[in-house]
Each structure stands twice: as structure tokens, then as C-alpha cells.
Coordinates of C-alpha atoms in Angstrom, one line a residue:
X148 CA 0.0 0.0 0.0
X149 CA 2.8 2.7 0.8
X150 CA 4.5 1.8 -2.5
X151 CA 1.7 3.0 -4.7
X152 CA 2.2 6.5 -4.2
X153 CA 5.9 6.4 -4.5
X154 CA 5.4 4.6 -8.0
X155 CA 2.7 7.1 -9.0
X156 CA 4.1 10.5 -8.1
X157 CA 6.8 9.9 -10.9
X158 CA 4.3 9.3 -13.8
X159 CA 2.7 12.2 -12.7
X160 CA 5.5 14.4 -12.6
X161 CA 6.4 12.9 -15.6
X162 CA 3.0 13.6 -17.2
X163 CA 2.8 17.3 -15.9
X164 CA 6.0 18.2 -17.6
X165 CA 5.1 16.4 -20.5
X166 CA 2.2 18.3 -20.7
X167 CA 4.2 21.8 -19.8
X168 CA 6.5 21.3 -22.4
X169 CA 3.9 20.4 -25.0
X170 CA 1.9 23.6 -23.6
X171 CA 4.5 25.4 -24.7
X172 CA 5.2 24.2 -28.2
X173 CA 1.9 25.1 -28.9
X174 CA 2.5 29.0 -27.8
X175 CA 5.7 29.0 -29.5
X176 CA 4.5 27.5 -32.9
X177 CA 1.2 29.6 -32.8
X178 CA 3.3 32.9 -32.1
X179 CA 5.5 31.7 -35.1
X180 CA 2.1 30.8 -37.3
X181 CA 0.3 34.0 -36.6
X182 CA 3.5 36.6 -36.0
X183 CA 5.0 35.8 -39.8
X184 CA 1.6 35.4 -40.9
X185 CA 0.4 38.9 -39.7
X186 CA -1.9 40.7 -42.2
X187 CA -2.4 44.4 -43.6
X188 CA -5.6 44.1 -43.9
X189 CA -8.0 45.6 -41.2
X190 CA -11.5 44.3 -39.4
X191 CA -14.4 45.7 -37.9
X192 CA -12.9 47.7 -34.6
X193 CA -9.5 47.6 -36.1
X194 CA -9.9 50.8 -37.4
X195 CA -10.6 52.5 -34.0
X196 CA -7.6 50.9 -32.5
X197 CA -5.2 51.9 -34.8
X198 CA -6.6 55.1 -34.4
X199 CA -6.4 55.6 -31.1
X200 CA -3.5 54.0 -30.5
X201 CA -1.5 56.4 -32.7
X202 CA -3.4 59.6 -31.5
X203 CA -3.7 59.5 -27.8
X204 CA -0.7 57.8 -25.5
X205 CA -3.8 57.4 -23.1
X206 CA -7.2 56.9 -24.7
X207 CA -8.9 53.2 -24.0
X208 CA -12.0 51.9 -25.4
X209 CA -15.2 50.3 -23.9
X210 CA -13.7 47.5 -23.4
X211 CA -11.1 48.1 -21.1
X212 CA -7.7 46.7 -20.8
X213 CA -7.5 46.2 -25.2
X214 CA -5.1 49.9 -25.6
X215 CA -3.7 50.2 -22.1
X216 CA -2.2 46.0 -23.0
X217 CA -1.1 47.0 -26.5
X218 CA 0.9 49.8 -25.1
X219 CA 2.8 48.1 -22.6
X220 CA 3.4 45.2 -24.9
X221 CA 4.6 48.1 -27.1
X222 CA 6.6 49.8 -24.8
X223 CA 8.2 46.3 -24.2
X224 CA 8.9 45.0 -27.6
X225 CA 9.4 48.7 -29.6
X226 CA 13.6 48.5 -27.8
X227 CA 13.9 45.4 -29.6
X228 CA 14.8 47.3 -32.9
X229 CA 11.7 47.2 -34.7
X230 CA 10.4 50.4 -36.5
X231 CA 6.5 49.4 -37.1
X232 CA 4.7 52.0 -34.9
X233 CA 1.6 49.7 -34.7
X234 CA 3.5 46.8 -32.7
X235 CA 1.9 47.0 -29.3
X236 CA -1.6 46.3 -31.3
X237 CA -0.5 43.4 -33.9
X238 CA 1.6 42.1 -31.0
X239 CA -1.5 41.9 -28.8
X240 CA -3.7 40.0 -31.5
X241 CA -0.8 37.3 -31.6
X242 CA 0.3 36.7 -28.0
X243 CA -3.3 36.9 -26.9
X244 CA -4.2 34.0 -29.5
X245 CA -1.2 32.0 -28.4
X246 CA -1.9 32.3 -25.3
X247 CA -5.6 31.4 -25.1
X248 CA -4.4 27.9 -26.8
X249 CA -1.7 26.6 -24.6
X250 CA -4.7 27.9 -21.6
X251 CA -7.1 25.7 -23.7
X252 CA -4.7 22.9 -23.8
X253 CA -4.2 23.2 -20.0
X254 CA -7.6 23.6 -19.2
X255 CA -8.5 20.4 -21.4
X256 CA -6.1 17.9 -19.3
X257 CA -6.7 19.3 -16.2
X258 CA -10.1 18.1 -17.4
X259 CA -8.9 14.5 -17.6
X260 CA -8.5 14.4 -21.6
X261 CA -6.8 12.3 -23.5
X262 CA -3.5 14.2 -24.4
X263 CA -3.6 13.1 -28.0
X264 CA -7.3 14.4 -28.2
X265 CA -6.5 17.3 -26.3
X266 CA -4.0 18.3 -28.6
X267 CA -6.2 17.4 -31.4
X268 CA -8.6 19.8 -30.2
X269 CA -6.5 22.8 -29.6
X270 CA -5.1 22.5 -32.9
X271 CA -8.0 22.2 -34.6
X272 CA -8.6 25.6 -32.5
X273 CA -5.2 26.9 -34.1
X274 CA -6.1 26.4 -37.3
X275 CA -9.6 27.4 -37.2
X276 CA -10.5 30.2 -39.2
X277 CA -11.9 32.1 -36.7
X278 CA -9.0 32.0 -34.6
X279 CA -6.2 32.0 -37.4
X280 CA -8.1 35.1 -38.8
X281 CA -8.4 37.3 -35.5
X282 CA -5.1 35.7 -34.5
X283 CA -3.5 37.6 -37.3
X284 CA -5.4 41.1 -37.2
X285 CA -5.8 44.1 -35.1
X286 CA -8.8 43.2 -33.2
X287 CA -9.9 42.7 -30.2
X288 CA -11.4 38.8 -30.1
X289 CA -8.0 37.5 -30.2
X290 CA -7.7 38.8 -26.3
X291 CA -11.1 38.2 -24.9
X292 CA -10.7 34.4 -26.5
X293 CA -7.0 34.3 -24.4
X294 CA -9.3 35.8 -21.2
X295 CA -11.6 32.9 -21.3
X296 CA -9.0 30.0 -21.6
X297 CA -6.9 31.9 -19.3
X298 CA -9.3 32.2 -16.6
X299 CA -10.7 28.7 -17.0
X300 CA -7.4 27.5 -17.1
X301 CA -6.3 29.0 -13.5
X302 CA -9.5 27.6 -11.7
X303 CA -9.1 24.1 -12.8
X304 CA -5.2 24.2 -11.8
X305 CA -5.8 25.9 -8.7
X306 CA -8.3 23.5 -7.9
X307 CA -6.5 21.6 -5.1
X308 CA -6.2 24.6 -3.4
X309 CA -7.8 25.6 -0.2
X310 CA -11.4 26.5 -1.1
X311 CA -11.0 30.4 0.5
X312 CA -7.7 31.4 -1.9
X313 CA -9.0 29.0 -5.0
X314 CA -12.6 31.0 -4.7
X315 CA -10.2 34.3 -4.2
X316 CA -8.8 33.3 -7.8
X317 CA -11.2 32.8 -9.3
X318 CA -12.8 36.1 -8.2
X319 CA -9.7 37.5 -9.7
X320 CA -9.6 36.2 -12.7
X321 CA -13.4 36.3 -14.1
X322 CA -13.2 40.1 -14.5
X323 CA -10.9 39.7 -17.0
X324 CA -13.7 38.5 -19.5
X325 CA -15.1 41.8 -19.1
X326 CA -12.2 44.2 -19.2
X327 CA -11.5 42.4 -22.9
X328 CA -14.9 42.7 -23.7
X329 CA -17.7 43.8 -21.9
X330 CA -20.0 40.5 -23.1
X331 CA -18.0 38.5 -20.5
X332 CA -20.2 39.2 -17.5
X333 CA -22.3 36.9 -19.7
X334 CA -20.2 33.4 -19.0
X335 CA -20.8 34.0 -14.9
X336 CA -23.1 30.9 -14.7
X337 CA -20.7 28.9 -16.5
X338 CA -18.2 29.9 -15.0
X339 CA -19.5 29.8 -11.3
X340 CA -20.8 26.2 -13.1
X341 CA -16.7 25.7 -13.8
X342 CA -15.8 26.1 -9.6
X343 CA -17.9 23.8 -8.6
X344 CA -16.3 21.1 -11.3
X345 CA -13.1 21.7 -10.3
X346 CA -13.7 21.5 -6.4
X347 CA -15.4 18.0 -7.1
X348 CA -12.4 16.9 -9.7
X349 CA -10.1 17.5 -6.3
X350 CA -12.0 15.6 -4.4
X351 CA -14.9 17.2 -2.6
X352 CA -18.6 16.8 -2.1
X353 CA -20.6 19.0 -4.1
X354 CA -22.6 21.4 -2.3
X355 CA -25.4 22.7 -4.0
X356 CA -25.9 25.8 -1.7
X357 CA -22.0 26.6 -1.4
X358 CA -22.4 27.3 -5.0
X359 CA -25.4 29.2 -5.1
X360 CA -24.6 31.0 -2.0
X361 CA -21.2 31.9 -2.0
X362 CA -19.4 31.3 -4.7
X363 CA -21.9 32.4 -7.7
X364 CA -22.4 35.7 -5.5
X365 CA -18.6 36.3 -4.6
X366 CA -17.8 36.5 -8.1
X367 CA -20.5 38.7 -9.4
X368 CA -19.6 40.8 -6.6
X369 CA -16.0 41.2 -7.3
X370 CA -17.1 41.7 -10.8
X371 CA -19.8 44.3 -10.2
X372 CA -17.0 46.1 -8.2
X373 CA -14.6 46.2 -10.8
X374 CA -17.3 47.4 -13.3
X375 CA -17.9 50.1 -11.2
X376 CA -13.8 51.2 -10.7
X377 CA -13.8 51.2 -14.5
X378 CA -16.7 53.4 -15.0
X379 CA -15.4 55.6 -11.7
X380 CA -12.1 56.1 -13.6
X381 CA -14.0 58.4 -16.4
X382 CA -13.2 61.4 -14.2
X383 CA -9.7 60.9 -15.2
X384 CA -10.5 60.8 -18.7
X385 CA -11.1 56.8 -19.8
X386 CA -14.6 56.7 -21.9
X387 CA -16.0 53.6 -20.1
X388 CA -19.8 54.4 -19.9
X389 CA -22.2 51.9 -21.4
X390 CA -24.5 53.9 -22.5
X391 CA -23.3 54.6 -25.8
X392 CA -22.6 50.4 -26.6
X393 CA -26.3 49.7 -25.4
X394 CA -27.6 52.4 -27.6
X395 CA -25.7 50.8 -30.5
X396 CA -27.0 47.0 -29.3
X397 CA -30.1 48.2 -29.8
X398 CA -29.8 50.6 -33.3
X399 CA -28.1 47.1 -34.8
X400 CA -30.4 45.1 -34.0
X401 CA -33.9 46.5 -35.3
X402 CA -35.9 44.4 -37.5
X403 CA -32.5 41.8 -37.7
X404 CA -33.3 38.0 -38.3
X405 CA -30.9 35.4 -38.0
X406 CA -30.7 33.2 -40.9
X407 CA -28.7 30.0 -42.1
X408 CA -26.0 32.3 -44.0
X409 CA -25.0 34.0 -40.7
X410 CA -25.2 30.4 -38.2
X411 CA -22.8 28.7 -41.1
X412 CA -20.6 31.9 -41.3
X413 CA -20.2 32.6 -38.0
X414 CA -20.8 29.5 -36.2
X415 CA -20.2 26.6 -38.7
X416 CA -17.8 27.7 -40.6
X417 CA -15.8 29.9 -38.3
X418 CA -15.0 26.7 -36.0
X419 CA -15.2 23.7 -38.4
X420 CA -14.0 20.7 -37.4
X421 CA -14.1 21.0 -34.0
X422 CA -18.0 20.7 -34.7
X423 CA -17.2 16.7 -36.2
X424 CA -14.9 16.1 -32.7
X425 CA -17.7 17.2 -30.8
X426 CA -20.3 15.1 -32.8
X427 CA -17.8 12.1 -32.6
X428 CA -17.2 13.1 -28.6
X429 CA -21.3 13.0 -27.8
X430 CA -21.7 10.0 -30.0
X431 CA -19.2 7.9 -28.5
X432 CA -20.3 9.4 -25.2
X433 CA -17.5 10.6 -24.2
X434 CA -18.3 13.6 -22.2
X435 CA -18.8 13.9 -18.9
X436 CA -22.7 15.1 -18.0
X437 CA -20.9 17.7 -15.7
X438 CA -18.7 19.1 -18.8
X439 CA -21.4 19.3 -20.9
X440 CA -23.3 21.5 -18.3
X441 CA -20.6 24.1 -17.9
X442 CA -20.1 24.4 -21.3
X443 CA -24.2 24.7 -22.0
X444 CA -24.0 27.2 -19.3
X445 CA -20.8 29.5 -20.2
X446 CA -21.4 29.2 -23.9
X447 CA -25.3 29.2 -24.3
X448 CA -26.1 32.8 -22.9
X449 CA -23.1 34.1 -25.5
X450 CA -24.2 32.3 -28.4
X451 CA -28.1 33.3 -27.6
X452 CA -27.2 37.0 -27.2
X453 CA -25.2 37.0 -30.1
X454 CA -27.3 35.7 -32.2
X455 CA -30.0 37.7 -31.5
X456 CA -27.6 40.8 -31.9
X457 CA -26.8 39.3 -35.4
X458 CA -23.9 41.5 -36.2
X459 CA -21.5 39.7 -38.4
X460 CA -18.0 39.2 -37.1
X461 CA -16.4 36.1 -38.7
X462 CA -17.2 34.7 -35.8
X463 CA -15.6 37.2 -33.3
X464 CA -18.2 37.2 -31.0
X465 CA -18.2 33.4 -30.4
X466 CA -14.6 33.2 -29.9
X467 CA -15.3 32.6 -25.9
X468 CA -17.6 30.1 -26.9
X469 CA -14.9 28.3 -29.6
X470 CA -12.7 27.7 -26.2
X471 CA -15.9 25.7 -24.8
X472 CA -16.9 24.0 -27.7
X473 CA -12.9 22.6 -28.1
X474 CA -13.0 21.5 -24.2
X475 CA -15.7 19.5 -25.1
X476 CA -13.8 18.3 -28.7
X477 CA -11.3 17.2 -26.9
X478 CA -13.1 14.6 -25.2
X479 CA -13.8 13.0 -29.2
X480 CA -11.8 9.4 -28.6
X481 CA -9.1 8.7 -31.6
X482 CA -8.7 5.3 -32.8
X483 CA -6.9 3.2 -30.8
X484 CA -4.4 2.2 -33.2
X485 CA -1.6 4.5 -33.6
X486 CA -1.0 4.6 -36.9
X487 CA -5.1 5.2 -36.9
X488 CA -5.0 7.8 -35.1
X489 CA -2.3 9.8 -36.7
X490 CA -4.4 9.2 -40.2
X491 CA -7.1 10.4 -38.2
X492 CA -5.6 13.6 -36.8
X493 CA -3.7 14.5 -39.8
X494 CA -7.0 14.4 -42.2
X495 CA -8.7 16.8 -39.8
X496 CA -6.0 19.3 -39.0
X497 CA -5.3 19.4 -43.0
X498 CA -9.0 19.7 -43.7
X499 CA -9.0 22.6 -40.6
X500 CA -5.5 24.0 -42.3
X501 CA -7.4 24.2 -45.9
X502 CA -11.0 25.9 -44.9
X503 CA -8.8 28.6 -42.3
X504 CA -6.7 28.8 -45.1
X505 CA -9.2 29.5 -47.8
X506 CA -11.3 31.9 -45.0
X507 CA -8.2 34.6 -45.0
X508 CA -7.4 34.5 -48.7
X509 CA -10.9 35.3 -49.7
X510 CA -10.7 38.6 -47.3
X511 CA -7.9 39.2 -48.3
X512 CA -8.5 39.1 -51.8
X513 CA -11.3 41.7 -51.3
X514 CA -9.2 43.9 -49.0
X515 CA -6.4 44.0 -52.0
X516 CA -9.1 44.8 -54.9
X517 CA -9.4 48.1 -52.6
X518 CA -6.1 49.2 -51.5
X519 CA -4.1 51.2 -53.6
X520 CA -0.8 50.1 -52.5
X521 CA 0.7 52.7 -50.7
X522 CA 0.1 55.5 -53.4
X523 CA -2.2 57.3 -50.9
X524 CA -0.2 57.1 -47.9
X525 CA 2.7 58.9 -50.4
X526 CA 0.4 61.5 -51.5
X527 CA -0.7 62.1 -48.0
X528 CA 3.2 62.9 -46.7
X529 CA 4.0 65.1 -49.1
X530 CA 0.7 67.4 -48.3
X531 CA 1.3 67.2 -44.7
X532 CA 5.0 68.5 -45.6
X533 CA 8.2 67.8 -43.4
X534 CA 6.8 68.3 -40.0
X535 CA 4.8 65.1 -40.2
X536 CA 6.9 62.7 -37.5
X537 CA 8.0 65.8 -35.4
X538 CA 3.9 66.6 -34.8
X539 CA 1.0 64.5 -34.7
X540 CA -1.3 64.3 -37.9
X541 CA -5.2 64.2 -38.8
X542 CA -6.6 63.3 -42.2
X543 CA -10.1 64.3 -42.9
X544 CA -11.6 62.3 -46.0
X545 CA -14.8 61.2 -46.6
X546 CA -14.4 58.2 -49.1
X547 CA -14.9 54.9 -47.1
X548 CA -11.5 53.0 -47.3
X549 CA -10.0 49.3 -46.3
X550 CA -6.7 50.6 -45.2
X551 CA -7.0 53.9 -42.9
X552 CA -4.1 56.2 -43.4
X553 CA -2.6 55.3 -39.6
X554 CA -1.5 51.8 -41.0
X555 CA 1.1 53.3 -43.5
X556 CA 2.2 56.7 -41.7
X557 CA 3.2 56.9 -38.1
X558 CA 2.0 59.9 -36.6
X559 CA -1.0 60.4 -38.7
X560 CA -4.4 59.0 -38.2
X561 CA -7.2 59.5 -40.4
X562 CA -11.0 61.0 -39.7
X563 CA -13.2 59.1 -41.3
X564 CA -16.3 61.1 -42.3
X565 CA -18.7 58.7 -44.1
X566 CA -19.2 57.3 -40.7
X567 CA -21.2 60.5 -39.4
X568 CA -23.1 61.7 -42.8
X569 CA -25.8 59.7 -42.3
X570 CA -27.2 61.3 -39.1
X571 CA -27.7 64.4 -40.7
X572 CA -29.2 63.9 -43.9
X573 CA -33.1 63.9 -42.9
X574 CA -34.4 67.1 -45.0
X575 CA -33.0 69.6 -44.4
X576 CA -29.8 69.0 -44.7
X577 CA -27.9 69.6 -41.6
X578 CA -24.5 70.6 -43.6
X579 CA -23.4 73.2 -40.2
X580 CA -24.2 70.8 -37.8
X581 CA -22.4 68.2 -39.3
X582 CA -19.3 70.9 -39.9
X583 CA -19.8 72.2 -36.3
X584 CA -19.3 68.2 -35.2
X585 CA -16.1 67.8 -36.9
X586 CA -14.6 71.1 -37.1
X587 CA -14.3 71.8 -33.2
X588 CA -12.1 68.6 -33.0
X589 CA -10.1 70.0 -35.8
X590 CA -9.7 73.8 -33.7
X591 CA -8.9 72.2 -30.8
X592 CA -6.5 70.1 -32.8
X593 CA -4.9 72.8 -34.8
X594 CA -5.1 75.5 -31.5
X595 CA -3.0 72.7 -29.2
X596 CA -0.2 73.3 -32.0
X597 CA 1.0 70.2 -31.6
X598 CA -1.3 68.8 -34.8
X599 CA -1.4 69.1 -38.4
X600 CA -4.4 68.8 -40.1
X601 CA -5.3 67.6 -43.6
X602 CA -8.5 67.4 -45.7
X603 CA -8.4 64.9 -48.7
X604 CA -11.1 66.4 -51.4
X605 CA -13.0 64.0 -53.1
X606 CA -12.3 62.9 -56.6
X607 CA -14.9 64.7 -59.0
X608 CA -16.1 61.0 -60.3
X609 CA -16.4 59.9 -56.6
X610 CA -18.6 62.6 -55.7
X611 CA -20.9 62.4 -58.6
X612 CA -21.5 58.9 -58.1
X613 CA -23.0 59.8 -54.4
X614 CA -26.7 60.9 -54.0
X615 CA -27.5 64.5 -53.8
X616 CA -28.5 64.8 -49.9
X617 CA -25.0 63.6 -49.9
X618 CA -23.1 65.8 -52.2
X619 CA -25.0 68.7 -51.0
X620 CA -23.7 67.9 -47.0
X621 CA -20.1 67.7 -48.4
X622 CA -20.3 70.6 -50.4
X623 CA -21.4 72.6 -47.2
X624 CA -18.8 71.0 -45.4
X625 CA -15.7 72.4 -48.0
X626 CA -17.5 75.6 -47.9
X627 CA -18.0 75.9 -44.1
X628 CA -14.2 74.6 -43.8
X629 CA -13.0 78.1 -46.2
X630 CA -14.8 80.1 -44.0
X631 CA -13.3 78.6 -41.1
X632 CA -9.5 78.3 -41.3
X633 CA -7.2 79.1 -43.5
X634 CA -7.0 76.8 -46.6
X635 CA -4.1 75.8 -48.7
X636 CA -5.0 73.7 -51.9
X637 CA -2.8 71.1 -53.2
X638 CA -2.3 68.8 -56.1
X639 CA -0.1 65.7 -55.1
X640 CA 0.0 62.3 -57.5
X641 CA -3.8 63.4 -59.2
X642 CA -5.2 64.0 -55.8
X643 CA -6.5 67.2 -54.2
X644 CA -5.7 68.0 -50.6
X645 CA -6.7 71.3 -48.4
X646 CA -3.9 71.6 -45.5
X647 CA -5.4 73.6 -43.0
X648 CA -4.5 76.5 -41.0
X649 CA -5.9 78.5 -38.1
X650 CA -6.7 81.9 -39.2
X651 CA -4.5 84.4 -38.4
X652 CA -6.6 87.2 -36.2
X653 CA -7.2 90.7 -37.7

């Protein structure tokens, strides 16, 4: 009897550093797949992050630890030699991804999985083109993906702890799915669900009112405190409120229906095989009735609000929920013949490989049929003139692009004004208040002295082609900007620029 454990600790050192090493592998090799895979092209919020991160050294976003991370990794990584000024936020997207996988290889054998299906399932994850797409731009899903594994992660491997400091951990770490996106206070069943799982995988009772009673209310209180910090903060300047992210919730979704293009776009598709483990995993009854309840619980509530919200995001939204659905993959048995199973894992990684694959070609083979290749960005230096690098910059334009000026020209961020036209087009047109909206950014822009400001005119094609509610808004704009500030009109490469000045006072 006393020579069992002696025999048994060593596999299970052996195992755990087995299991480290492999851990790692995987954040190495994804940091290698999606760091020298990085794309130019942008998604969705992409364009506000860029933006912000090049204008302010201290403006954050809704969600709130997305800038304030990309700066520090940044500030880090920027000593290291390199010269791209939008590091902080492409190193975020790849770190962040590599991350949430070695956590969701973790998190899947602290579960008991197989390690061959656990690996299986993670890099079916890695290759998924949900993840391999966000993994490789500058967004934000990336990070709240590498908050969910992470925080899963730590409660099952803290879960022979003492229940007082594992509870205290995990009250620490469930914030962090909403300070990377505010959805996160979404997964708390699932995640209360996940403490419970983890105290009875070490060897307790369950206890049905511990749960309900004090766990499931310790963490909503810890998150409902740090909710209210981060909205506290706006005093020093962070825009945290919510009002403005319910408001557009609700503008989206009016008279929105989900259909079967947007379920196999952003929940078939975006996954892919890990759907066929999971249907080989239930089938072969492979998963634990517990496991399937945390994951009904964390990932249910996500998917249903999502999908009521209906916004398309390649499958963004559900990247918290991917990390469920490949715990539960990773359950799918393999054949037990090696050979077998090596067939088996290599058809469905190069299957994965092929439709993630094919996913970012095809967007980026629409981003390329609408970037001009740097032309622009050359046009737009030689307006802004020599001080552009020793000043900040702003570009006003109002032809909707792929590739924002602040991608090519460090210092400069563009304005984009197509966003705001439409609010003030109900007759009659409100060209003033629609100048009066931009143009005080630009005066305080321009009066600060430390900013150079541009206005790219519209090509006289472009603007004919828009309606004449439109053209009739821009052309009060130009003529509200003349009587504003002093204009200088330029001709660089075929395109027509107005740098702006402050006029002088009489």
C-alpha cells in the first residue's frame, strides 16, 4: 500500500511536464504561425484601435484593458529594434491567441482528456479560421478568447487549493472577460458552473448551496465592483460608460433575423472541425454530463445573445464560446491504433489547415481589390509636408476605405467622415451641424499646436457617383471649412488635398 504512491508520483511528474513542455510548443509555434503570418488588412474595430492608439498615449476603449495592454506590450517589444509604430496592437492579437491555446490545452487535461485528443482539439482551434483570422489582425477577439481559456485555465489548476484562496482566484480572474470585452459578465453561470467542477475533480462533495450562496455571488460581486472602478475612472479621462454600446446593441439590431447564412458563417464555418470532434465526442459518449453543463452554461447565454444581436463578425463574438466548444472536442476518442489515429488527426487538421486557409485568402483578396498600395499614404506625406513625424497628424476624408491612413504613416491618423453623414441627412440637410461636429475637434486640434491637419477632397467621379443629400452635405462642409481656417490647396499624384491653417486674427 505505501509503494503505490511512490510509484505514481513519478508518472505524474512525468505527465505534468510532459504536458508543460507540449503547452509550450503550442505558444511557440502559434506565435510563429500567426506573428509571420500577420496581415495588412483591417476588421471591424480595427480601425478605431489603430486610431487611437497612434493619437492619444492614453485613450482606451469600452472594453477596457485592449489599448492600455497594447501599449505596454509596445513599450516592451518597440527596444527590440523594430520600426513598425503599430506593434503594441499586432503584437496583442498574436500573444493573446497563443496564449488562449496553450490555456485551452491546460484547461483540457486538467479536465482528464486524453493528451492526443486534447492536442487534437486545440489544434484544430489553431487552425480554425476564426481564430487564425483574429489571431492575425488588429482586433480585439483575439484577447477576450486568451481571457476565457486563461481564466478557465487557473481555476481548474488551482483546484487543489484551499477553497478560500482557489474562490479568491477565481474572483480574480473572471473580470478579466469583461475588461476584454464587456459581453464577459455573460459566462458567470458557466463559470460559477466551472468552480464547482473543479472543487469536485479534487475531491470534494458537491454542495449545491455553497455554490449558489457563496461562490456564484462572490464573483459577481468582485465583478460588479470592478465594473464600477472602470466606469469611476471616467473622471480621469477613460470613456467607459455603457450607454453609448447599449444604444448601438439596440440601433443594430432592429428588424435583424438570423438566418442559415450568418449560423454557417459565424458558427459553422468559423470553427469547423471541432464541430465533427464534438459530434464524434457526444456519440461515442465521451463527455462527462458535468462538462457538458458548464459548457451549455458558459457558452449558451453568448451564443443566444449573439445571435440575437446578429452583427456579423467572422465569428468574433463566439470566440469565448470556440474555447468551450474545443474543451468539449477534446473529449472525441481517436482510434486506438496509432497509426489510426495519426491518419485520423492529420485528415482533420489538414482539412482545418485548408478551410482557415481558404477563409483569409478570400478577405484578403477583397481587401487587395481596394487598396491602392501605398500611393495614398505617399500623396498624404508630401501634403502634410516635413513636419509630419515631429507633430501628430489628422486626415479628414470622406471616401470609405479598407486601409486607414494610420496603418502606412506613423504619426498620422485618419478621420473618417462617411461614418457620421448619415445622421444628418433627414431634409433639411444639416450641412453646419455636421461641420460644427467635426470642425471643433479640428480647432482644438490645430489651436493645441502640436497637430497638423489635412483634408483629402473627393475625386470629382467619386462625388458624382454619391446621392444628392450627400453631395449637398459635403459641399457645405468644404464651404464651411473656407470660411473657417485658412486653406491651402494642393495637387499631389492626381489628388486634391486642403492643409489647414488657423486663421490668423485681424
Amino acid at each position: 500500500m505505501s509503494s503505490a504512491p511512490r510509484s505514481e508520483a513519478p508518472r505524474a511528474d512525468r505527465a505534468g511536464l510532459a504536458d508543460f513542455a507540449l503547452g509550450l510548443l503550442i505558444f511557440v509555434g502559434a506565435l510563429l504561425l500567426y506573428g509571420l503570418g500577420f496581415r495588412a488588412s483591417l476588421f471591424d474595430d480595427g480601425e478605431v484601435f489603430s486610431h487611437y492608439f497612434v493619437a492619444s498615449d492614453t485613450q482606451v476603449w469600452y472594453h477596457v484593458v485592449y489599448l492600455p495592454a497594447a501599449r505596454v506590450l509596445h513599450a516592451l517589444l518597440e527596444p527590440l529594434g523594430s520600426t513598425d509604430h503599430l506593434l503594441g496592437l499586432k503584437a496583442l492579437s498574436v500573444v493573446s491567441a497563443a496564449l488562449g491555446l496553450a490555456c485551452t490545452f491546460a484547461a483540457a487535461r486538467a479536465l482528464g482528456c486524453a493528451r492526443a485528443s486534447a492536442l487534437l482539439a486545440t489544434l484544430g482551434l489553431a487552425l480554425s479560421p476564426c481564430l487564425w483570422f483574429f489571431g492575425t489582425t488588429i482586433e480585439l477577439h483575439a484577447t477576450h478568447f486568451a481571457s476565457v481559456a486563461l481564466a478557465a485555465a487557473g481555476i481548474l489548476a488551482a483546484r487543489r487549493w484551499p477553497f478560500a484562496a482557489h474562490l479568491a482566484l477565481a474572483a480574480l480572474l473572471f473580470p478579466l472577460l469583461y475588461l476584454t470585452h464587456n459581453s464577459g459578465a455573460i459566462y458567470g453561470l458557466g463559470f460559477v458552473a466551472l468552480f464547482a467542477v473543479a472543487r469536485v475533480r479534487a475531491g470534494e462533495r458537491f454542495s449545491l448551496p455553497r455554490t449558489l450562496f457563496i461562490v456564484g455571488p462572490t464573483l459577481l460581486a468582485v465583478l460588479l465592483v470592478v465594473i464600477a472602478g472602470c466606469n469611476a475612472w471616467r473622471s480621469l479621462g477613460w470613456s467607459l460608460g455603457l450607454g453609448g454600446t447599449f444604444a448601438y446593441i439596440d440601433a443594430w439590431h432592429a428588424d435583424r433575423v438570423v438566418d442559415l447564412a450568418f449560423l454557417r458563417e459565424e458558427l459553422l464555418l468559423a470553427q469547423g472541425v471541432l464541430w465533427l470532434l464534438l459530434l464524434v465526442a457526444l456519440l461515442a459518449r465521451a463527455v462527462p454530463r458535468e462538462e457538458l453543463l458548464v459548457a451549455l452554461l458558459a457558452a449558451l447565454p453568448v451564443a443566444g445573445f449573439f445571435l440575437w444581436f446578429a452583427f456579423p463578425s467572422r465569428g468574433g463574438y463566439f470566440s469565448g464560446v470556440a474555447f468551450f466548444l474545443a474543451l468539449l472536442a477534446a473529449r472525441a476518442p481517436l482510434p486506438r491504433a496509432s497509426l489510426g489515429a495519426g491518419l485520423a488527426a492529420a485528415l482533420l487538421l489538414g482539412a482545418q489547415g485548408w478551410l482557415g486557409a481558404r477563409e483569409l485568402q478570400r478577405y484578403e483578396e477583397r481587401f487587395a481589390s481596394a487598396d491602392d498600395g501605398g500611393e495614398r499614404a505617399r500623396a498624404v506625406r508630401v501634403a502634410l509636408g516635413p513636419r509630419l513625424g515631429a507633430k501628430r497628424a489628422a486626415l479628414l476624408a470622406f471616401e470609405p476605405r479598407l486601409r486607414p491612413i494610420q496603418l502606412d504613416l506613423r504619426g498620422c491618423v485618419e478621420i473618417p467622415l462617411h461614418h457620421r453623414v448619415p445622421a444628418f441627412l433627414k431634409p433639411p440637410i444639416d450641412a453646419a451641424g455636421f461641420s460644427g461636429a467635426v470642425l471643433r475637434q479640428v480647432e482644438e486640434h490645430l489651436a493645441s499646436g502640436d497637430w497638423l491637419v489635412c483634408y483629402e477632397r473627393m475625386a470629382d467621379e467619386s462625388l458624382a457617383a454619391w446621392p444628392a443629400n450627400v453631395r449637398e452635405l459635403i459641399q457645405g462642409f468644404e464651404g464651411e471649412v473656407r470660411a473657417r481656417f485658412a486653406v491651402e490647396e494642393l495637387l499631389v499624384e492626381g489628388r486634391g488635398f486642403w492643409r489647414l491653417e488657423l486663421r490668423s486674427p485681424p
